[in-house]
XYZ file of C-alpha atoms in Angstrom:
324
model
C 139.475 104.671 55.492
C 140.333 105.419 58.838
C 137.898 107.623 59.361
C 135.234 105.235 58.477
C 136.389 102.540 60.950
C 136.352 104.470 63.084
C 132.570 105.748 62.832
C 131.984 101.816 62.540
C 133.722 101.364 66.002
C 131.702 104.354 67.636
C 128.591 103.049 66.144
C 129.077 98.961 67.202
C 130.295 100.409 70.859
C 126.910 103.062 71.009
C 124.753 99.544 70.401
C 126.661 97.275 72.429
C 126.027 100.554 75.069
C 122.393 101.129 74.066
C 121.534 96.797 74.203
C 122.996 96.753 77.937
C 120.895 100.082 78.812
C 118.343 97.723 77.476
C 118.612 95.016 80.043
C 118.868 97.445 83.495
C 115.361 98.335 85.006
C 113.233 99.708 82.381
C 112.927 103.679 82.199
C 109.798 103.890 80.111
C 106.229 103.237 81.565
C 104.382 100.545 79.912
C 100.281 100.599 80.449
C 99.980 96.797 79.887
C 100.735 94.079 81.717
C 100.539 90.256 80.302
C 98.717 87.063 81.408
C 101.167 84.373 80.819
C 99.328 81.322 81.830
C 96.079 80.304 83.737
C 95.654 76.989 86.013
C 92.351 76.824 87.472
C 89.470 79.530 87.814
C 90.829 82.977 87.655
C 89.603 85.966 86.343
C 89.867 89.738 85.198
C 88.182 92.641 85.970
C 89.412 95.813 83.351
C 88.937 99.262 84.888
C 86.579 100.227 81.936
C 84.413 96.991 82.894
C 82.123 96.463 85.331
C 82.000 92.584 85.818
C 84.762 89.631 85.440
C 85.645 87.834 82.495
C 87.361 84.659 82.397
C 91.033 85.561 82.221
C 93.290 84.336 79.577
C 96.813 84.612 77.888
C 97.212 88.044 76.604
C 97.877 91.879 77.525
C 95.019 93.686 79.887
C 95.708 97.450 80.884
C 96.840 98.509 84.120
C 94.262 98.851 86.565
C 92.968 95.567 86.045
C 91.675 93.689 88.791
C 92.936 89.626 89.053
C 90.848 87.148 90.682
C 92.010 84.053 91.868
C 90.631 81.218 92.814
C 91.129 78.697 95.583
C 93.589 76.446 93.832
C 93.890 78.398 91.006
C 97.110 79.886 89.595
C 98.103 82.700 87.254
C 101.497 83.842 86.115
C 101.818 87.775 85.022
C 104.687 89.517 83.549
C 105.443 93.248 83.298
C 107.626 95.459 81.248
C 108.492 92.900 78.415
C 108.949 89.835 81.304
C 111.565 91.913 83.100
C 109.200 91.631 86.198
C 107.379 88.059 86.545
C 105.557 86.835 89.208
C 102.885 83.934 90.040
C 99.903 84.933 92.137
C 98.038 81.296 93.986
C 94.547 81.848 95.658
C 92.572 82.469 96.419
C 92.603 85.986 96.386
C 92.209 89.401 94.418
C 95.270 92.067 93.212
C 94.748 94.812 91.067
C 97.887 95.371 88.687
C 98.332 99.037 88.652
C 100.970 101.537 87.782
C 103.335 102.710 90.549
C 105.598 105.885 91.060
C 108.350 107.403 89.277
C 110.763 104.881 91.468
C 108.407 101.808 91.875
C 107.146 101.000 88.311
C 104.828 98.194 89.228
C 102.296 98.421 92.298
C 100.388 95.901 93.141
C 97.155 96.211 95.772
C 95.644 93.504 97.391
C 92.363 94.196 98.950
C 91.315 90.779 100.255
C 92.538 87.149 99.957
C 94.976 84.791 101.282
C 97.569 84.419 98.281
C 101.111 83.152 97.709
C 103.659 85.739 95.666
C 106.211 84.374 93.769
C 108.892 86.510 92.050
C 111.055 85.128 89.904
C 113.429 88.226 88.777
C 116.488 88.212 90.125
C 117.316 91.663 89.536
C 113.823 92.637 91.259
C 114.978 94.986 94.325
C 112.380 97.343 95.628
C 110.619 98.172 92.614
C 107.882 96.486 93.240
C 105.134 97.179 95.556
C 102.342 95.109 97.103
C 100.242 97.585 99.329
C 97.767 96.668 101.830
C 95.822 99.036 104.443
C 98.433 99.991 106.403
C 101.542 98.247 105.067
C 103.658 98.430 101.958
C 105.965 95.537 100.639
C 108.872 95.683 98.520
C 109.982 91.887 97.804
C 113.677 91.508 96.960
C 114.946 89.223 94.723
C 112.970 85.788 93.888
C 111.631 86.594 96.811
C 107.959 84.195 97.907
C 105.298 85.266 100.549
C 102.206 84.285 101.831
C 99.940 87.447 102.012
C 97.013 87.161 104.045
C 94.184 90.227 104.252
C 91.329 89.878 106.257
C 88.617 92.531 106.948
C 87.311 92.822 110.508
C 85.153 94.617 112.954
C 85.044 98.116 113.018
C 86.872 99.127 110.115
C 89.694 97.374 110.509
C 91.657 95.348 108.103
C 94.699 92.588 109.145
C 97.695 91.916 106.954
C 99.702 88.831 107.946
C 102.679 88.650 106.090
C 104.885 85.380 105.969
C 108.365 85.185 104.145
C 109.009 81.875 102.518
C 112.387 82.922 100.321
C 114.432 85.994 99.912
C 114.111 89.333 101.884
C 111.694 92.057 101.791
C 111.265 95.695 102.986
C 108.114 96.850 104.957
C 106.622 100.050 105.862
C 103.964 102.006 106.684
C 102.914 105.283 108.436
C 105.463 106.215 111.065
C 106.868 102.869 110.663
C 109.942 101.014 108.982
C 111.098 96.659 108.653
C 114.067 97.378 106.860
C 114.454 93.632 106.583
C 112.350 90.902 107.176
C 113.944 87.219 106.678
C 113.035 84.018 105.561
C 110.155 82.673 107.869
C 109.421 85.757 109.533
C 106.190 86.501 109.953
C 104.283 89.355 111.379
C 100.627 90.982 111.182
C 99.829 94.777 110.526
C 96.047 95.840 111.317
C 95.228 98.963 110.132
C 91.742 101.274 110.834
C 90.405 102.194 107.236
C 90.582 106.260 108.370
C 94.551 105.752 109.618
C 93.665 106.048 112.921
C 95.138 103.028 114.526
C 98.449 101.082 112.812
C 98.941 97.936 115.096
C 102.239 95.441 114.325
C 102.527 92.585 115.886
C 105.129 89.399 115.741
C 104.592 85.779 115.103
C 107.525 84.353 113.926
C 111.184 84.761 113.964
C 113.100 88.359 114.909
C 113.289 91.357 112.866
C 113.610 95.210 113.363
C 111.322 97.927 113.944
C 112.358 101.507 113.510
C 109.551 103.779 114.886
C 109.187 107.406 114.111
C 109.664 109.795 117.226
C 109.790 113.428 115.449
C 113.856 113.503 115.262
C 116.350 112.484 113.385
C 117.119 108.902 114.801
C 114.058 106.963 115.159
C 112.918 104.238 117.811
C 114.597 101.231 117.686
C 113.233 97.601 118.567
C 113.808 94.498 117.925
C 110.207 91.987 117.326
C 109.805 88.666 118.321
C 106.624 86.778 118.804
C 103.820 87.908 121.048
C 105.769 91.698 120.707
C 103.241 94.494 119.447
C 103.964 98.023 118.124
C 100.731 100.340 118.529
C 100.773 103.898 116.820
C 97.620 105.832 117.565
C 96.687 109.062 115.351
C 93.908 111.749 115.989
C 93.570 115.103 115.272
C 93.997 118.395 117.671
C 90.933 120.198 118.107
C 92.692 123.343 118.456
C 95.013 123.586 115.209
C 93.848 120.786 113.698
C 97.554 118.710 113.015
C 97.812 114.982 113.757
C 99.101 113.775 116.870
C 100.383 110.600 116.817
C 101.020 108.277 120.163
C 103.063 104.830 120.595
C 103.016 102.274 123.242
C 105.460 99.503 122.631
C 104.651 95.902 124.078
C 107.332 93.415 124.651
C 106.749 89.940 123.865
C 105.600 89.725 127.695
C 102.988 91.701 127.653
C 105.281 94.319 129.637
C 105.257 97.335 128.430
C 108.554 98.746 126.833
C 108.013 102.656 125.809
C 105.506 105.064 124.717
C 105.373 108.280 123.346
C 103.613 111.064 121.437
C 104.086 113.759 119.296
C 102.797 115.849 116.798
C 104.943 115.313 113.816
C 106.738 118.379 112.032
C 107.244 119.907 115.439
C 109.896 118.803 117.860
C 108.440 121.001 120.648
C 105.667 119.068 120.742
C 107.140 115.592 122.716
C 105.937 114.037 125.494
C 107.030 110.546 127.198
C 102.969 110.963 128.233
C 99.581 110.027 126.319
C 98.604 111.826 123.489
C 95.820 113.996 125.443
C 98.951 115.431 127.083
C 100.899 116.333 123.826
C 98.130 118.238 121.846
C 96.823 119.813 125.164
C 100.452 121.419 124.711
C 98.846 123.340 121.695
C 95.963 124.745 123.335
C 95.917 128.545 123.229
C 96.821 131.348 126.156
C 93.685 131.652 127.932
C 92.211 135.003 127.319
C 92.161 136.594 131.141
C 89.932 139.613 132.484
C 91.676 142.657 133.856
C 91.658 142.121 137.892
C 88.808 143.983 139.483
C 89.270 147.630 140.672
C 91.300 147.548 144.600
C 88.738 148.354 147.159
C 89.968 151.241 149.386
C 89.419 151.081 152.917
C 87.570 153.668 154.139
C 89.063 155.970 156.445
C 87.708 156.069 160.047
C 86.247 159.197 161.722
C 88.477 161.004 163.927
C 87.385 160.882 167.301
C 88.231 163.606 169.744
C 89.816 163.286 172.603
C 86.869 164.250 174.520
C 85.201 161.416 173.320
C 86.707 158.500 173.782
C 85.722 155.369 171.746
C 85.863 152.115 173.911
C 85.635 148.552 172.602
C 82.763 146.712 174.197
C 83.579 143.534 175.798
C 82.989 140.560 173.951
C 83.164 142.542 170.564
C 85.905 141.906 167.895
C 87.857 144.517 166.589
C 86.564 144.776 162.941
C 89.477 147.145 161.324
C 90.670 146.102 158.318
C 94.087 143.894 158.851
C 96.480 144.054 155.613
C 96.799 140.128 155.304
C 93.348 139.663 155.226
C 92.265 138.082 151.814
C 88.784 138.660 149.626
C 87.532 136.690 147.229
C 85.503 138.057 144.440
């Protein structure tokens, strides 16, 4: 009898264990995502489809693209509602799968939209990726996301926080907070060549790569910009990267460059200075063959040998210097 309540115990406290497991972040990759509700004009796009459909309550598969119109609303849930969110337009997001530590990314190519999360236990795992910036909202966290494509390949994210906290990033580049209305603007070059972040509301770090351990450190305020320039050596081929920091006088405040993966490779200069640093040893020729003097002809006392006047003496001096 004993015996058997205590199997009943083990088995009640293994449920009880396996129900909470339940209710933390889920482990297990789901492939659909669900359309909760639709206010206005908003549509779907599945990845085995080649034109939008009108979009309405029920499961579509990851990869799906979500149009919003201006006006328009749609609420989406993921992972049996343990992520929730409402997307306003107008504006387009495609609901794909993330990594092994981000379950849920979501890309937004174009638009002007308003996120609103409405987990509370939402804390990174979410992404919302742009050209040249990454977002991970915290909790219940709201934002205005604005993408823009402009001239020459280049795309603008402006990024304003209405509640909650979020994390930004991008290449060479790290917000480890940004705060309620804070507001900045990444614009990115569609081949990575040019990452440009610059302030427009409220204060929040920067920490800037430099090719050590402990990165750049600055704090953004309105007008500030952060420009990181990449292009490739010639010579070996490996990125070099350059940084000019702006302060929100238009003053410049540091800049760098470097050729990341190899600390030897610094320079408080441009970036023409850091990857001339990896040209190659010039190959040189052997010097030419020394040129002997030639020996004058004795003369015999007999004969003496007398220097006109007017004449230079035209023996060979030993500081005298040829060029060949």
């Amino acid at each position: 009898m004993m015996t058997n309540r205590l199997t009943a115990f083990a088995a009640s406290m293994l449920l009880a264990a396996t129900f909470l497991f339940a209710q933390d972040a889920p482990k297990t990759r789901d492939t659909l995502f669900s359309v909760i509700n639709v206010a206005g004009n908003c549509q779907v796009q599945r990845p085995t489809l080649s034109a939008f459909e009108p979009a309405v309550a029920k499961m579509y598969p990851l990869g799906t693209l979500v149009r919003v119109a201006k006006d328009s609303k749609i609420i989406l849930s993921y992972a049996n509602n343990y992520y929730e969110f409402t997307l306003t337009g107008p504006g387009e997001v495609m609901v794909a799968a993330g990594d092994d530590n981000k379950p849920l990314q979501l890309i937004v190519p174009q638009g002007k939209l308003r996120i609103s999360f409405v987990s509370s236990t939402l804390d990174g795992d979410v992404t919302i990726d742009t050209p040249g910036l990454t977002t991970q909202p915290g909790p219940n966290a709201i934002m205005e996301l604005d993408v823009v494509r402009e001239k020459d390949s280049l795309i603008s994210s402006t990024l304003t926080l209405e509640r909650g906290s979020a994390r930004l990033s991008g290449p060479q580049y790290v917000i480890p907070v940004l705060k309620v209305g804070c507001s900045l603007r990444v614009t990115a070059a569609q081949d990575r060549s040019l990452t440009r972040i610059t302030g427009l509301l409220g204060e929040f770090p920067v920490s800037i790569d430099n090719n050590t351990e402990i990165a750049t450190e600055y704090t953004m305020k309105p007008n500030a910009a952060v420009k990181i320039s990449r292009q490739f050596s010639p010579v070996s081929g490996r990125e070099g990267v350059s940084v000019l920091i702006i302060n929100d006088n238009g003053i410049g405040h540091a800049s760098y460059a470097f050729v990341p993966g190899d600390p030897d490779l610094y320079t408080k200069g441009s970036l023409r200075t850091v990857l001339e640093d990896e040209k190659p040893e010039e190959e040189t020729e052997p010097p030419p063959p020394a040129i002997q003097p030639v020996a004058p002809r004795p003369v015999t006392p007999s004969a003496p040998v007398a220097t006109p006047e007017g004449e230079d003496d035209m023996s060979l001096d030993a500081d005298m210097e040829f060029t060949f």
